[in-house]
Amino acid sequence: QQQVKQSPQSLIVQKGGISIINCAYENTAFDYFPWYQQFPGKGPALLIAIRPDVSEKKEGRFTISFNKSAKQFSLHIMDSQPGDSATYFCAARDKRSARQLTFGSGTQLTVLP
Amino acid sequence: DGGITQSPKYLFRKEGQNVTLSCEQNLNHDAMYWYRQDPGQGLRLIYYSQIVNDFQKGDIAEGYSVSREKKESFPLTVTSAQKNPTAFYLCASSIGTGGPTEAFFGQGTRLTVV
């Protein structure tokens, strides 16, 4: 079964600090790696995504780092803010599969004021 | 505004009842999905559909059924065979095979068995 392993399960960071969430995968057919942000009681929304032909993508305070050889990718949130407190999911797509995305188990981020 | 509408937001079910969760999209997407979310377990795929009148089981399809009679609608029925239905249910859509992969999610339905 395709899997994406995500860690940590929960993370507490002080305001202004760096939040780092990690994901690992085994399926070499994955070709697209998005991160979703979910606030309580809401549906997830796409935050940032990367393809395996680049090692890093940055959008504002959010950066994805991708290590193809290690089959790992991570989300870095710089200057973390209380408004960033949410659950974050990594995901991966196997383009051969109609089911599209496989999600990690999620990380609950709390940014303390 | 384009998007995905799930209804109701909250749903209560008695033991032994079937209930149907609604999902409608006006994004003209071919693909639609149903996920179940439990605390600490991420999103688990129940069913997905790439085209009208066709759908496939995901990882946890037992106790659930779906239909796809229209492109914009993908209702999920939670049957009495689902032994632990209390969860947050999310519907999503995407352009489909060969297109951009971004999945757009609805706001979810929280189902509680009483």
PDB file of C-alpha atoms in Angstrom, chain B residues 7-112:
ATOM      1  CA  SER B   7     -24.284  19.420   3.386  1.00  0.00           C
ATOM      2  CA  PRO B   8     -25.278  19.172   6.091  1.00  0.00           C
ATOM      3  CA  LYS B   9     -22.454  20.512   8.232  1.00  0.00           C
ATOM      4  CA  TYR B  10     -23.545  18.380  11.182  1.00  0.00           C
ATOM      5  CA  LEU B  11     -25.467  15.116  10.998  1.00  0.00           C
ATOM      6  CA  PHE B  12     -26.689  12.794  13.698  1.00  0.00           C
ATOM      7  CA  ARG B  13     -27.503   9.179  13.000  1.00  0.00           C
ATOM      8  CA  LYS B  14     -29.212   6.582  15.092  1.00  0.00           C
ATOM      9  CA  GLU B  15     -27.908   3.068  15.244  1.00  0.00           C
ATOM     10  CA  GLY B  16     -29.071   1.035  12.243  1.00  0.00           C
ATOM     11  CA  GLN B  17     -29.907   4.005  10.037  1.00  0.00           C
ATOM     12  CA  ASN B  18     -28.526   4.859   6.642  1.00  0.00           C
ATOM     13  CA  VAL B  19     -27.624   8.488   6.050  1.00  0.00           C
ATOM     14  CA  THR B  20     -26.573  10.326   2.908  1.00  0.00           C
ATOM     15  CA  LEU B  21     -24.027  13.123   2.780  1.00  0.00           C
ATOM     16  CA  SER B  22     -24.302  15.569  -0.071  1.00  0.00           C
ATOM     17  CA  CYS B  23     -21.407  16.900  -2.152  1.00  0.00           C
ATOM     18  CA  GLU B  24     -21.871  19.314  -5.051  1.00  0.00           C
ATOM     19  CA  GLN B  25     -19.176  21.087  -7.095  1.00  0.00           C
ATOM     20  CA  ASN B  26     -19.417  23.804  -9.721  1.00  0.00           C
ATOM     21  CA  LEU B  27     -15.757  23.698 -10.735  1.00  0.00           C
ATOM     22  CA  ASN B  28     -16.450  21.506 -13.785  1.00  0.00           C
ATOM     23  CA  HIS B  29     -14.055  18.924 -12.364  1.00  0.00           C
ATOM     24  CA  ASP B  30     -14.164  15.362 -13.640  1.00  0.00           C
ATOM     25  CA  ALA B  31     -12.777  13.694 -10.508  1.00  0.00           C
ATOM     26  CA  MET B  32     -14.408  13.595  -7.103  1.00  0.00           C
ATOM     27  CA  TYR B  33     -13.376  11.954  -3.853  1.00  0.00           C
ATOM     28  CA  TRP B  34     -14.666  11.118  -0.393  1.00  0.00           C
ATOM     29  CA  TYR B  35     -12.317  11.026   2.585  1.00  0.00           C
ATOM     30  CA  ARG B  36     -12.863  10.161   6.201  1.00  0.00           C
ATOM     31  CA  GLN B  37     -10.888  12.026   8.853  1.00  0.00           C
ATOM     32  CA  ASP B  38     -10.385  10.709  12.359  1.00  0.00           C
ATOM     33  CA  PRO B  39      -8.168  12.357  14.988  1.00  0.00           C
ATOM     34  CA  GLY B  40      -4.520  11.511  14.442  1.00  0.00           C
ATOM     35  CA  GLN B  41      -5.196   9.392  11.346  1.00  0.00           C
ATOM     36  CA  GLY B  42      -5.097  11.870   8.506  1.00  0.00           C
ATOM     37  CA  LEU B  43      -7.336  11.510   5.483  1.00  0.00           C
ATOM     38  CA  ARG B  44      -8.399   8.050   4.415  1.00  0.00           C
ATOM     39  CA  LEU B  45      -9.903   7.535   0.978  1.00  0.00           C
ATOM     40  CA  ILE B  46     -13.384   5.978   0.928  1.00  0.00           C
ATOM     41  CA  TYR B  47     -14.420   6.188  -2.744  1.00  0.00           C
ATOM     42  CA  TYR B  48     -13.381   8.121  -5.813  1.00  0.00           C
ATOM     43  CA  SER B  49     -14.817   8.779  -9.229  1.00  0.00           C
ATOM     44  CA  GLN B  50     -13.016   9.882 -12.380  1.00  0.00           C
ATOM     45  CA  ILE B  51     -16.066  10.169 -14.628  1.00  0.00           C
ATOM     46  CA  VAL B  52     -19.836  10.115 -14.473  1.00  0.00           C
ATOM     47  CA  ASN B  53     -21.388   6.701 -13.831  1.00  0.00           C
ATOM     48  CA  ASP B  54     -18.073   5.236 -12.700  1.00  0.00           C
ATOM     49  CA  PHE B  55     -16.448   5.020  -9.274  1.00  0.00           C
ATOM     50  CA  GLN B  56     -13.873   2.921  -7.444  1.00  0.00           C
ATOM     51  CA  LYS B  57     -13.371   1.809  -3.868  1.00  0.00           C
ATOM     52  CA  GLY B  58     -10.669   3.462  -1.834  1.00  0.00           C
ATOM     53  CA  ASP B  59      -8.960   2.079   1.251  1.00  0.00           C
ATOM     54  CA  ILE B  60     -11.971   1.973   3.589  1.00  0.00           C
ATOM     55  CA  ALA B  61     -15.043   1.474   1.389  1.00  0.00           C
ATOM     56  CA  GLU B  62     -16.772  -1.140   3.557  1.00  0.00           C
ATOM     57  CA  GLY B  63     -20.059   0.166   4.931  1.00  0.00           C
ATOM     58  CA  TYR B  64     -20.239   3.031   2.429  1.00  0.00           C
ATOM     59  CA  SER B  65     -21.804   3.490  -0.988  1.00  0.00           C
ATOM     60  CA  VAL B  66     -21.702   6.261  -3.598  1.00  0.00           C
ATOM     61  CA  SER B  67     -23.258   7.244  -6.894  1.00  0.00           C
ATOM     62  CA  ARG B  68     -22.133   9.543  -9.689  1.00  0.00           C
ATOM     63  CA  GLU B  69     -25.143  10.225 -11.868  1.00  0.00           C
ATOM     64  CA  LYS B  70     -24.128  13.821 -12.586  1.00  0.00           C
ATOM     65  CA  LYS B  71     -20.711  15.386 -13.045  1.00  0.00           C
ATOM     66  CA  GLU B  72     -21.303  17.920 -10.309  1.00  0.00           C
ATOM     67  CA  SER B  73     -22.694  15.573  -7.652  1.00  0.00           C
ATOM     68  CA  PHE B  74     -21.127  12.721  -5.666  1.00  0.00           C
ATOM     69  CA  PRO B  75     -23.283  11.743  -2.673  1.00  0.00           C
ATOM     70  CA  LEU B  76     -22.003   9.357  -0.021  1.00  0.00           C
ATOM     71  CA  THR B  77     -24.284   6.992   1.872  1.00  0.00           C
ATOM     72  CA  VAL B  78     -23.128   5.712   5.222  1.00  0.00           C
ATOM     73  CA  THR B  79     -24.949   2.443   5.708  1.00  0.00           C
ATOM     74  CA  SER B  80     -25.835   0.558   8.864  1.00  0.00           C
ATOM     75  CA  ALA B  81     -23.016  -1.848   7.970  1.00  0.00           C
ATOM     76  CA  GLN B  82     -20.469   0.825   8.902  1.00  0.00           C
ATOM     77  CA  LYS B  83     -19.802  -0.046  12.530  1.00  0.00           C
ATOM     78  CA  ASN B  84     -17.965   3.103  13.528  1.00  0.00           C
ATOM     79  CA  PRO B  85     -19.312   5.942  11.399  1.00  0.00           C
ATOM     80  CA  THR B  86     -18.646   8.838  13.761  1.00  0.00           C
ATOM     81  CA  ALA B  87     -16.072  10.958  11.917  1.00  0.00           C
ATOM     82  CA  PHE B  88     -15.479  14.090   9.861  1.00  0.00           C
ATOM     83  CA  TYR B  89     -16.214  13.448   6.191  1.00  0.00           C
ATOM     84  CA  LEU B  90     -14.560  15.467   3.449  1.00  0.00           C
ATOM     85  CA  CYS B  91     -15.465  15.646  -0.208  1.00  0.00           C
ATOM     86  CA  ALA B  92     -12.913  16.834  -2.752  1.00  0.00           C
ATOM     87  CA  SER B  93     -12.618  17.315  -6.481  1.00  0.00           C
ATOM     88  CA  SER B  94      -9.860  17.780  -9.018  1.00  0.00           C
ATOM     89  CA  ILE B  95      -9.637  18.295 -12.757  1.00  0.00           C
ATOM     90  CA  GLY B  96      -8.869  14.620 -13.215  1.00  0.00           C
ATOM     91  CA  THR B  97      -6.376  12.326 -14.837  1.00  0.00           C
ATOM     92  CA  GLY B  98      -3.826  14.192 -16.900  1.00  0.00           C
ATOM     93  CA  GLY B  99      -4.650  17.569 -15.416  1.00  0.00           C
ATOM     94  CA  PRO B 100      -3.356  19.573 -12.459  1.00  0.00           C
ATOM     95  CA  THR B 101      -3.537  17.553  -9.296  1.00  0.00           C
ATOM     96  CA  GLU B 102      -4.676  20.167  -6.829  1.00  0.00           C
ATOM     97  CA  ALA B 103      -7.591  18.813  -4.878  1.00  0.00           C
ATOM     98  CA  PHE B 104     -10.220  21.281  -3.705  1.00  0.00           C
ATOM     99  CA  PHE B 105     -12.036  20.334  -0.523  1.00  0.00           C
ATOM    100  CA  GLY B 106     -15.456  21.093   0.840  1.00  0.00           C
ATOM    101  CA  GLN B 107     -15.984  22.280   4.403  1.00  0.00           C
ATOM    102  CA  GLY B 108     -16.833  18.820   5.657  1.00  0.00           C
ATOM    103  CA  THR B 109     -19.714  17.046   7.357  1.00  0.00           C
ATOM    104  CA  ARG B 110     -19.368  15.902  10.933  1.00  0.00           C
ATOM    105  CA  LEU B 111     -21.357  12.727  11.460  1.00  0.00           C
ATOM    106  CA  THR B 112     -22.179  11.534  14.950  1.00  0.00           C
TER     107      THR B 112
END
